[in-house]
Amino acid sequence: MPQTYEPIATVNPSGTTLVTFSSIPATYTDLRIVANVIGASAGNDVFMYFNGDTTGTYDQEFMTQNGGSPYPGNYQNTQYYWSAPFSYTSTTRPIVLIADIYDYAGSKFKSILTTTGEGEWPQFAMAIWKSTAAINTIVVRCGVNFAADSNVTLYGIKAA
Amino acid sequence: MITRATLSTIEQGLPKYRSMLAGNAAYIPSGWFSIATTTASGGESSITMSSIPSQYSVLIVRINAQVEAGFQNNNGISIRFNGDTGGNYARQHLTASSSSTSANGTSGASSMPVPGDVFPSNTRANYFGVAQIIIPDYADTTKTKSLVFHAGMNVNIDTMRYARKGGGLWTGTAAISSITFLPQYTFAAGSTFSLYGAI
């Protein structure tokens, strides 16, 4: 019985704001991004976009909090999937991000479930990329340069 | 030592290898393994995955679905284990929806409303709701079964936006050998239900 959850690629970025996974094979059912992001400076965000599309096609609903009441929010028609809103980069405290992209090679809009966490502002979200194109490229973008010890891994999940 | 594959090993489908060196313990690789996937053709009032093998530590269910509702709404999907229709299910969840939060719970239910009402109708082409459900120790025969889940849908044009996390309980102590998915109405064509086992 073959394993069905396997790493496609891992990047250890440093001195750049972009991690790009290109030529993603269409042979899986779903994709998962697992990222551990440390910023070269503090106070910036982590984004994601697909197939180079930055035309305002991302919607998301999320919930977060930081030592207080639950804080919900949503964004529509954004240029990027704002993967970890309120989780700002730190030079010492990694942002952990797990994003599941369902049926990434199919012809429906692409649904994404995301969980992020760090010392502050843990978040869960549901997002959608309003495109019927198969995802063949994913860019994970940091508002500042990734610092050394950051890592981003792309996994494939294959159903029977 | 040459180890002969036994019938039980083959029937279990468990990948197990013995080292070429005598005396070493059996090696069982960890990871996820696909058990089954069902795709709806449309109109199903339930979908059941049965004969779930007991060899894994954790079950993972992934859903990507629409419901045939005839109108755009947030429609529900519930689950039932081993065909148990008794009032043996409970669920609690937190939901973010259109910049508001809500918490909801139920107990003594005849099915578990998990993931619940986060699935669009097929009147909106291309919009599907998704969920992942994680069930540890599903094959245990001495304790009740708890699970956690993450789910959501986002049909912004209808202001139907939901992100949800929660947990559920089935008070049955039997090993889970079947899971039935129950839509609020009927499943739309192209809805998929994938079951994985993890070691």
mmCIF file of C-alpha atoms in Angstrom:
data_model
loop_
_atom_site.group_PDB
_atom_site.id
_atom_site.type_symbol
_atom_site.label_atom_id
_atom_site.label_comp_id
_atom_site.label_asym_id
_atom_site.label_seq_id
_atom_site.Cartn_x
_atom_site.Cartn_y
_atom_site.Cartn_z
ATOM 1 C CA MET A 1 0.000 0.000 0.000
ATOM 2 C CA PRO A 2 1.742 3.203 -1.100
ATOM 3 C CA GLN A 3 2.041 6.187 1.168
ATOM 4 C CA THR A 4 -0.365 8.927 0.212
ATOM 5 C CA TYR A 5 1.094 11.936 2.007
ATOM 6 C CA GLU A 6 4.521 12.850 0.771
ATOM 7 C CA PRO A 7 6.788 15.882 0.521
ATOM 8 C CA ILE A 8 7.090 17.423 -2.935
ATOM 9 C CA ALA A 9 9.673 20.074 -2.106
ATOM 10 C CA THR A 10 11.186 21.980 0.817
ATOM 11 C CA VAL A 11 12.744 25.426 0.629
ATOM 12 C CA ASN A 12 14.901 27.083 3.287
ATOM 13 C CA PRO A 13 14.628 30.706 2.179
ATOM 14 C CA SER A 14 16.887 33.487 3.312
ATOM 15 C CA GLY A 15 17.509 36.946 1.886
ATOM 16 C CA THR A 16 14.377 36.847 -0.261
ATOM 17 C CA THR A 17 10.699 37.667 0.163
ATOM 18 C CA LEU A 18 9.416 34.921 -2.116
ATOM 19 C CA VAL A 19 9.284 31.141 -2.044
ATOM 20 C CA THR A 20 8.035 29.711 -5.328
ATOM 21 C CA PHE A 21 6.906 26.168 -5.956
ATOM 22 C CA SER A 22 6.497 25.752 -9.701
ATOM 23 C CA SER A 23 5.685 22.878 -12.046
ATOM 24 C CA ILE A 24 3.573 21.282 -9.338
ATOM 25 C CA PRO A 25 2.463 17.889 -10.652
ATOM 26 C CA ALA A 26 -1.272 17.342 -10.992
ATOM 27 C CA THR A 27 -1.034 13.815 -9.657
ATOM 28 C CA TYR A 28 -2.268 14.487 -6.115
ATOM 29 C CA THR A 29 -5.752 15.110 -4.759
ATOM 30 C CA ASP A 30 -4.901 17.917 -2.337
ATOM 31 C CA LEU A 31 -1.848 19.961 -1.407
ATOM 32 C CA ARG A 32 -0.553 21.061 1.977
ATOM 33 C CA ILE A 33 1.842 23.906 2.719
ATOM 34 C CA VAL A 34 3.659 23.768 6.053
ATOM 35 C CA ALA A 35 5.716 26.887 6.751
ATOM 36 C CA ASN A 36 7.811 28.093 9.631
ATOM 37 C CA VAL A 37 8.476 31.764 8.936
ATOM 38 C CA ILE A 38 10.967 33.997 10.683
ATOM 39 C CA GLY A 39 11.323 37.532 9.351
ATOM 40 C CA ALA A 40 14.536 39.429 8.793
ATOM 41 C CA SER A 41 12.692 42.248 10.537
ATOM 42 C CA ALA A 42 9.541 42.436 12.585
ATOM 43 C CA GLY A 43 6.031 43.548 11.824
ATOM 44 C CA ASN A 44 5.161 42.163 8.420
ATOM 45 C CA ASP A 45 2.770 39.633 6.975
ATOM 46 C CA VAL A 46 2.766 36.324 5.136
ATOM 47 C CA PHE A 47 0.814 35.960 1.903
ATOM 48 C CA MET A 48 0.182 33.294 -0.688
ATOM 49 C CA TYR A 49 -0.922 33.371 -4.303
ATOM 50 C CA PHE A 50 -1.409 30.858 -7.062
ATOM 51 C CA ASN A 51 -0.330 30.706 -10.704
ATOM 52 C CA GLY A 52 0.965 34.261 -10.487
ATOM 53 C CA ASP A 53 -2.572 35.607 -10.056
ATOM 54 C CA THR A 54 -2.649 38.908 -8.147
ATOM 55 C CA THR A 55 -5.813 40.285 -9.741
ATOM 56 C CA GLY A 56 -8.080 40.364 -6.677
ATOM 57 C CA THR A 57 -9.544 36.864 -6.734
ATOM 58 C CA TYR A 58 -9.068 35.765 -3.114
ATOM 59 C CA ASP A 59 -11.761 35.742 -0.396
ATOM 60 C CA GLN A 60 -11.345 34.597 3.177
ATOM 61 C CA GLU A 61 -13.110 34.326 6.523
ATOM 62 C CA PHE A 62 -11.073 33.872 9.681
ATOM 63 C CA MET A 63 -11.109 33.900 13.456
ATOM 64 C CA THR A 64 -8.266 34.953 15.714
ATOM 65 C CA GLN A 65 -7.675 36.348 19.188
ATOM 66 C CA ASN A 66 -4.888 37.645 21.351
ATOM 67 C CA GLY A 67 -5.597 37.323 25.036
ATOM 68 C CA GLY A 68 -9.125 38.556 24.685
ATOM 69 C CA SER A 69 -12.393 37.822 22.955
ATOM 70 C CA PRO A 70 -12.510 35.931 19.650
ATOM 71 C CA TYR A 71 -11.960 38.304 16.792
ATOM 72 C CA PRO A 72 -13.538 37.372 13.442
ATOM 73 C CA GLY A 73 -12.774 38.977 10.145
ATOM 74 C CA ASN A 74 -13.019 38.612 6.413
ATOM 75 C CA TYR A 75 -11.432 39.986 3.273
ATOM 76 C CA GLN A 76 -12.806 39.888 -0.232
ATOM 77 C CA ASN A 77 -11.280 40.251 -3.663
ATOM 78 C CA THR A 78 -7.773 40.669 -2.337
ATOM 79 C CA GLN A 79 -4.652 40.490 -4.460
ATOM 80 C CA TYR A 80 -3.167 37.726 -2.329
ATOM 81 C CA TYR A 81 -4.450 35.159 0.075
ATOM 82 C CA TRP A 82 -3.526 36.924 3.285
ATOM 83 C CA SER A 83 -2.501 33.686 4.958
ATOM 84 C CA ALA A 84 -1.753 34.873 8.462
ATOM 85 C CA PRO A 85 -3.474 38.188 9.157
ATOM 86 C CA PHE A 86 -2.535 39.637 12.530
ATOM 87 C CA SER A 87 0.434 37.239 12.750
ATOM 88 C CA TYR A 88 3.270 39.635 12.137
ATOM 89 C CA THR A 89 6.781 38.473 11.486
ATOM 90 C CA SER A 90 9.270 38.395 14.287
ATOM 91 C CA THR A 91 13.009 37.947 14.202
ATOM 92 C CA THR A 92 12.848 35.454 17.049
ATOM 93 C CA ARG A 93 9.381 33.898 17.051
ATOM 94 C CA PRO A 94 8.373 31.787 14.044
ATOM 95 C CA ILE A 95 4.931 31.902 12.500
ATOM 96 C CA VAL A 96 3.711 28.358 11.889
ATOM 97 C CA LEU A 97 1.343 28.080 8.956
ATOM 98 C CA ILE A 98 -0.482 24.971 7.713
ATOM 99 C CA ALA A 99 -2.625 25.458 4.610
ATOM 100 C CA ASP A 100 -4.612 22.667 2.964
ATOM 101 C CA ILE A 101 -5.546 23.332 -0.663
ATOM 102 C CA TYR A 102 -8.365 21.057 -1.777
ATOM 103 C CA ASP A 103 -8.698 19.652 -5.313
ATOM 104 C CA TYR A 104 -5.947 21.952 -6.527
ATOM 105 C CA ALA A 105 -5.878 20.335 -9.965
ATOM 106 C CA GLY A 106 -9.644 20.293 -10.449
ATOM 107 C CA SER A 107 -11.911 22.657 -12.331
ATOM 108 C CA LYS A 108 -13.818 24.175 -9.430
ATOM 109 C CA PHE A 109 -12.800 27.194 -7.334
ATOM 110 C CA LYS A 110 -10.003 26.269 -4.937
ATOM 111 C CA SER A 111 -10.847 26.000 -1.242
ATOM 112 C CA ILE A 112 -8.154 26.446 1.413
ATOM 113 C CA LEU A 113 -8.288 25.674 5.142
ATOM 114 C CA THR A 114 -5.531 27.363 7.108
ATOM 115 C CA THR A 115 -4.315 27.255 10.695
ATOM 116 C CA THR A 116 -1.599 29.602 11.887
ATOM 117 C CA GLY A 117 0.002 30.186 15.220
ATOM 118 C CA GLU A 118 2.794 31.920 17.066
ATOM 119 C CA GLY A 119 2.990 33.543 20.466
ATOM 120 C CA GLU A 120 0.144 35.858 19.553
ATOM 121 C CA TRP A 121 -2.872 35.865 17.254
ATOM 122 C CA PRO A 122 -3.519 32.178 16.544
ATOM 123 C CA GLN A 123 -5.907 31.915 13.652
ATOM 124 C CA PHE A 124 -8.024 29.532 11.653
ATOM 125 C CA ALA A 125 -9.447 30.439 8.287
ATOM 126 C CA MET A 126 -11.314 29.327 5.222
ATOM 127 C CA ALA A 127 -10.311 30.929 1.948
ATOM 128 C CA ILE A 128 -11.146 30.548 -1.694
ATOM 129 C CA TRP A 129 -9.263 31.329 -4.877
ATOM 130 C CA LYS A 130 -11.921 32.118 -7.451
ATOM 131 C CA SER A 131 -10.282 30.422 -10.374
ATOM 132 C CA THR A 132 -11.063 27.190 -12.161
ATOM 133 C CA ALA A 133 -7.468 26.754 -13.344
ATOM 134 C CA ALA A 134 -5.367 23.935 -11.964
ATOM 135 C CA ILE A 135 -2.762 25.222 -9.532
ATOM 136 C CA ASN A 136 0.697 24.650 -10.931
ATOM 137 C CA THR A 137 2.581 27.387 -9.050
ATOM 138 C CA ILE A 138 2.361 28.554 -5.450
ATOM 139 C CA VAL A 139 4.160 31.587 -4.130
ATOM 140 C CA VAL A 140 4.543 32.124 -0.400
ATOM 141 C CA ARG A 141 5.455 35.767 0.120
ATOM 142 C CA CYS A 142 6.809 37.377 3.259
ATOM 143 C CA GLY A 143 6.438 41.151 3.738
ATOM 144 C CA VAL A 144 10.135 41.296 4.547
ATOM 145 C CA ASN A 145 12.955 38.940 3.699
ATOM 146 C CA PHE A 146 12.731 35.467 5.160
ATOM 147 C CA ALA A 147 15.403 34.992 7.802
ATOM 148 C CA ALA A 148 17.644 31.951 7.923
ATOM 149 C CA ASP A 149 16.004 28.984 9.667
ATOM 150 C CA SER A 150 12.724 29.678 7.922
ATOM 151 C CA ASN A 151 11.389 26.722 5.971
ATOM 152 C CA VAL A 152 8.464 26.057 3.674
ATOM 153 C CA THR A 153 7.450 22.547 2.593
ATOM 154 C CA LEU A 154 4.903 21.534 -0.018
ATOM 155 C CA TYR A 155 3.220 18.156 0.474
ATOM 156 C CA GLY A 156 0.971 16.164 -1.818
ATOM 157 C CA ILE A 157 -1.980 14.152 -0.512
ATOM 158 C CA LYS A 158 -3.257 11.443 -2.804
ATOM 159 C CA ALA A 159 -6.640 9.763 -2.381
ATOM 160 C CA ALA A 160 -7.413 6.255 -3.594
ATOM 161 C CA MET B 1 16.202 -15.520 7.818
ATOM 162 C CA ILE B 2 13.590 -15.587 5.104
ATOM 163 C CA THR B 3 10.204 -14.505 6.362
ATOM 164 C CA ARG B 4 7.148 -15.797 4.590
ATOM 165 C CA ALA B 5 4.292 -13.389 4.054
ATOM 166 C CA THR B 6 1.266 -14.749 5.820
ATOM 167 C CA LEU B 7 -2.291 -14.537 4.596
ATOM 168 C CA SER B 8 -3.245 -12.351 7.524
ATOM 169 C CA THR B 9 -0.510 -9.890 6.657
ATOM 170 C CA ILE B 10 -1.741 -9.677 3.103
ATOM 171 C CA GLU B 11 -5.371 -9.331 4.140
ATOM 172 C CA GLN B 12 -4.541 -6.507 6.480
ATOM 173 C CA GLY B 13 -2.851 -4.678 3.673
ATOM 174 C CA LEU B 14 -0.352 -3.384 6.181
ATOM 175 C CA PRO B 15 2.992 -2.550 4.658
ATOM 176 C CA LYS B 16 5.408 -4.462 6.781
ATOM 177 C CA TYR B 17 8.977 -5.368 5.894
ATOM 178 C CA ARG B 18 11.513 -7.422 7.679
ATOM 179 C CA SER B 19 15.146 -6.600 7.453
ATOM 180 C CA MET B 20 17.349 -8.951 5.563
ATOM 181 C CA LEU B 21 19.218 -9.291 8.830
ATOM 182 C CA ALA B 22 17.828 -11.920 11.126
ATOM 183 C CA GLY B 23 16.528 -10.846 14.491
ATOM 184 C CA ASN B 24 15.507 -7.312 13.557
ATOM 185 C CA ALA B 25 12.046 -6.125 14.433
ATOM 186 C CA ALA B 26 9.442 -5.691 11.742
ATOM 187 C CA TYR B 27 9.523 -2.261 10.124
ATOM 188 C CA ILE B 28 6.186 -0.528 9.715
ATOM 189 C CA PRO B 29 6.504 2.809 7.904
ATOM 190 C CA SER B 30 4.629 5.763 9.311
ATOM 191 C CA GLY B 31 2.574 8.198 7.300
ATOM 192 C CA TRP B 32 -0.819 8.507 5.696
ATOM 193 C CA PHE B 33 -2.404 5.750 3.635
ATOM 194 C CA SER B 34 -5.455 6.149 1.430
ATOM 195 C CA ILE B 35 -8.272 3.796 2.429
ATOM 196 C CA ALA B 36 -11.102 4.845 0.110
ATOM 197 C CA THR B 37 -12.614 7.721 -1.835
ATOM 198 C CA THR B 38 -16.239 8.098 -2.900
ATOM 199 C CA THR B 39 -17.440 10.656 -5.419
ATOM 200 C CA ALA B 40 -21.148 11.494 -5.477
ATOM 201 C CA SER B 41 -22.986 11.225 -8.767
ATOM 202 C CA GLY B 42 -25.741 13.491 -7.413
ATOM 203 C CA GLY B 43 -28.944 12.841 -5.519
ATOM 204 C CA GLU B 44 -27.530 10.588 -2.781
ATOM 205 C CA SER B 45 -29.255 10.984 0.587
ATOM 206 C CA SER B 46 -26.350 9.254 2.302
ATOM 207 C CA ILE B 47 -22.895 7.910 1.514
ATOM 208 C CA THR B 48 -21.325 5.168 3.615
ATOM 209 C CA MET B 49 -17.723 4.045 3.810
ATOM 210 C CA SER B 50 -17.709 0.588 5.356
ATOM 211 C CA SER B 51 -15.268 -2.198 6.213
ATOM 212 C CA ILE B 52 -12.775 0.320 7.560
ATOM 213 C CA PRO B 53 -9.654 -1.622 8.539
ATOM 214 C CA SER B 54 -8.535 -1.358 12.155
ATOM 215 C CA GLN B 55 -4.792 -1.311 11.617
ATOM 216 C CA TYR B 56 -4.212 2.442 11.771
ATOM 217 C CA SER B 57 -3.833 4.793 14.728
ATOM 218 C CA VAL B 58 -5.856 7.680 13.332
ATOM 219 C CA LEU B 59 -8.571 8.161 10.722
ATOM 220 C CA ILE B 60 -8.578 11.321 8.618
ATOM 221 C CA VAL B 61 -11.665 12.265 6.628
ATOM 222 C CA ARG B 62 -11.493 14.955 3.978
ATOM 223 C CA ILE B 63 -14.674 16.314 2.383
ATOM 224 C CA ASN B 64 -15.073 18.582 -0.652
ATOM 225 C CA ALA B 65 -18.788 18.875 -1.271
ATOM 226 C CA GLN B 66 -21.917 20.674 -2.387
ATOM 227 C CA VAL B 67 -25.520 19.923 -1.470
ATOM 228 C CA GLU B 68 -28.480 19.869 -3.858
ATOM 229 C CA ALA B 69 -30.645 22.371 -2.065
ATOM 230 C CA GLY B 70 -32.333 24.246 -4.886
ATOM 231 C CA PHE B 71 -31.345 27.523 -3.320
ATOM 232 C CA GLN B 72 -28.142 29.100 -2.150
ATOM 233 C CA ASN B 73 -27.514 28.570 1.529
ATOM 234 C CA ASN B 74 -25.196 27.062 4.045
ATOM 235 C CA ASN B 75 -26.287 23.436 4.127
ATOM 236 C CA GLY B 76 -25.397 20.798 6.644
ATOM 237 C CA ILE B 77 -23.600 17.464 6.542
ATOM 238 C CA SER B 78 -23.634 15.142 9.551
ATOM 239 C CA ILE B 79 -21.837 11.876 10.230
ATOM 240 C CA ARG B 80 -22.813 8.604 11.880
ATOM 241 C CA PHE B 81 -20.582 5.750 13.001
ATOM 242 C CA ASN B 82 -21.326 2.042 12.627
ATOM 243 C CA GLY B 83 -24.935 2.813 11.709
ATOM 244 C CA ASP B 84 -25.677 3.896 15.282
ATOM 245 C CA THR B 85 -28.902 5.943 15.264
ATOM 246 C CA GLY B 86 -29.135 6.270 19.037
ATOM 247 C CA GLY B 87 -28.770 9.586 20.778
ATOM 248 C CA ASN B 88 -25.050 9.034 21.240
ATOM 249 C CA TYR B 89 -23.459 12.021 19.542
ATOM 250 C CA ALA B 90 -22.296 15.401 20.813
ATOM 251 C CA ARG B 91 -20.537 18.321 19.161
ATOM 252 C CA GLN B 92 -19.221 21.782 20.026
ATOM 253 C CA HIS B 93 -17.814 24.299 17.572
ATOM 254 C CA LEU B 94 -16.638 27.880 17.063
ATOM 255 C CA THR B 95 -17.523 29.663 13.841
ATOM 256 C CA ALA B 96 -16.415 32.899 12.241
ATOM 257 C CA SER B 97 -19.001 34.197 9.800
ATOM 258 C CA SER B 98 -19.153 37.587 8.130
ATOM 259 C CA SER B 99 -17.195 39.270 10.918
ATOM 260 C CA SER B 100 -19.162 37.723 13.738
ATOM 261 C CA THR B 101 -18.393 34.781 15.976
ATOM 262 C CA SER B 102 -20.683 32.082 17.260
ATOM 263 C CA ALA B 103 -20.399 29.018 19.426
ATOM 264 C CA ASN B 104 -22.794 26.128 19.198
ATOM 265 C CA GLY B 105 -23.189 22.752 20.806
ATOM 266 C CA THR B 106 -25.461 19.762 20.795
ATOM 267 C CA SER B 107 -25.659 16.486 22.686
ATOM 268 C CA GLY B 108 -27.819 13.388 22.651
ATOM 269 C CA ALA B 109 -28.141 13.648 18.886
ATOM 270 C CA SER B 110 -28.839 10.725 16.571
ATOM 271 C CA SER B 111 -26.000 11.817 14.292
ATOM 272 C CA MET B 112 -23.037 14.143 14.794
ATOM 273 C CA PRO B 113 -23.555 17.508 13.028
ATOM 274 C CA VAL B 114 -19.946 17.569 11.857
ATOM 275 C CA PRO B 115 -18.789 19.464 9.853
ATOM 276 C CA GLY B 116 -22.279 20.994 9.985
ATOM 277 C CA ASP B 117 -23.751 23.752 7.854
ATOM 278 C CA VAL B 118 -20.760 24.841 5.790
ATOM 279 C CA PHE B 119 -21.668 23.484 2.347
ATOM 280 C CA PRO B 120 -23.041 25.555 -0.553
ATOM 281 C CA SER B 121 -25.810 24.391 -2.813
ATOM 282 C CA ASN B 122 -25.016 23.446 -6.375
ATOM 283 C CA THR B 123 -26.910 26.495 -7.590
ATOM 284 C CA ARG B 124 -23.518 28.185 -7.249
ATOM 285 C CA ALA B 125 -21.242 26.448 -9.689
ATOM 286 C CA ASN B 126 -17.632 25.985 -8.595
ATOM 287 C CA TYR B 127 -18.166 26.836 -4.921
ATOM 288 C CA PHE B 128 -17.604 23.854 -2.613
ATOM 289 C CA GLY B 129 -17.327 23.514 1.138
ATOM 290 C CA VAL B 130 -14.404 21.596 2.601
ATOM 291 C CA ALA B 131 -13.595 19.849 5.854
ATOM 292 C CA GLN B 132 -11.012 17.724 7.550
ATOM 293 C CA ILE B 133 -11.999 15.457 10.450
ATOM 294 C CA ILE B 134 -9.370 13.697 12.590
ATOM 295 C CA ILE B 135 -10.383 10.677 14.664
ATOM 296 C CA PRO B 136 -7.628 9.241 16.893
ATOM 297 C CA ASP B 137 -7.930 5.755 18.415
ATOM 298 C CA TYR B 138 -10.902 4.953 16.188
ATOM 299 C CA ALA B 139 -10.255 1.210 16.489
ATOM 300 C CA ASP B 140 -10.117 1.157 20.277
ATOM 301 C CA THR B 141 -12.809 -1.059 21.808
ATOM 302 C CA THR B 142 -12.801 0.253 25.363
ATOM 303 C CA LYS B 143 -13.395 3.984 25.187
ATOM 304 C CA THR B 144 -15.662 6.525 23.557
ATOM 305 C CA LYS B 145 -14.470 8.284 20.389
ATOM 306 C CA SER B 146 -13.546 11.953 20.242
ATOM 307 C CA LEU B 147 -12.652 13.893 17.115
ATOM 308 C CA VAL B 148 -11.600 17.357 16.002
ATOM 309 C CA PHE B 149 -12.450 19.107 12.764
ATOM 310 C CA HIS B 150 -11.797 22.212 10.659
ATOM 311 C CA ALA B 151 -14.247 23.231 7.964
ATOM 312 C CA GLY B 152 -15.600 26.099 5.951
ATOM 313 C CA MET B 153 -17.181 27.572 2.855
ATOM 314 C CA ASN B 154 -16.879 30.979 1.245
ATOM 315 C CA VAL B 155 -19.506 32.199 -1.193
ATOM 316 C CA ASN B 156 -18.952 35.886 -0.833
ATOM 317 C CA ILE B 157 -21.449 36.851 -3.526
ATOM 318 C CA ASP B 158 -24.180 35.529 -1.207
ATOM 319 C CA THR B 159 -22.449 36.678 1.999
ATOM 320 C CA MET B 160 -22.140 33.025 2.968
ATOM 321 C CA ARG B 161 -18.721 32.864 4.633
ATOM 322 C CA TYR B 162 -17.860 30.381 7.346
ATOM 323 C CA ALA B 163 -14.642 29.244 9.005
ATOM 324 C CA ARG B 164 -15.174 26.675 11.743
ATOM 325 C CA LYS B 165 -13.273 24.522 14.201
ATOM 326 C CA GLY B 166 -14.736 22.120 16.686
ATOM 327 C CA GLY B 167 -14.790 18.776 18.383
ATOM 328 C CA GLY B 168 -17.210 15.870 18.581
ATOM 329 C CA LEU B 169 -17.936 12.782 20.647
ATOM 330 C CA TRP B 170 -19.509 9.423 19.885
ATOM 331 C CA THR B 171 -20.265 7.566 23.094
ATOM 332 C CA GLY B 172 -19.958 4.176 21.429
ATOM 333 C CA THR B 173 -16.980 2.082 22.493
ATOM 334 C CA ALA B 174 -16.882 -0.205 19.481
ATOM 335 C CA ALA B 175 -14.176 0.187 16.893
ATOM 336 C CA ILE B 176 -15.368 2.462 14.096
ATOM 337 C CA SER B 177 -15.858 0.241 11.088
ATOM 338 C CA SER B 178 -18.146 2.451 9.013
ATOM 339 C CA ILE B 179 -18.821 6.157 8.546
ATOM 340 C CA THR B 180 -22.027 7.464 6.998
ATOM 341 C CA PHE B 181 -22.253 10.989 5.621
ATOM 342 C CA LEU B 182 -25.735 12.516 5.786
ATOM 343 C CA PRO B 183 -26.563 15.699 3.841
ATOM 344 C CA GLN B 184 -29.262 18.132 4.847
ATOM 345 C CA TYR B 185 -30.814 17.485 1.448
ATOM 346 C CA THR B 186 -28.931 15.360 -1.118
ATOM 347 C CA PHE B 187 -25.333 15.405 -2.288
ATOM 348 C CA ALA B 188 -24.460 17.213 -5.496
ATOM 349 C CA ALA B 189 -22.460 15.538 -8.247
ATOM 350 C CA GLY B 190 -18.726 15.829 -7.815
ATOM 351 C CA SER B 191 -18.765 15.858 -4.032
ATOM 352 C CA THR B 192 -15.877 13.766 -2.747
ATOM 353 C CA PHE B 193 -15.261 11.945 0.518
ATOM 354 C CA SER B 194 -11.743 10.660 1.112
ATOM 355 C CA LEU B 195 -10.722 8.440 3.988
ATOM 356 C CA TYR B 196 -7.123 8.044 5.117
ATOM 357 C CA GLY B 197 -5.463 6.022 7.833
ATOM 358 C CA ALA B 198 -2.382 7.311 9.604
ATOM 359 C CA ILE B 199 0.207 5.409 11.600
#
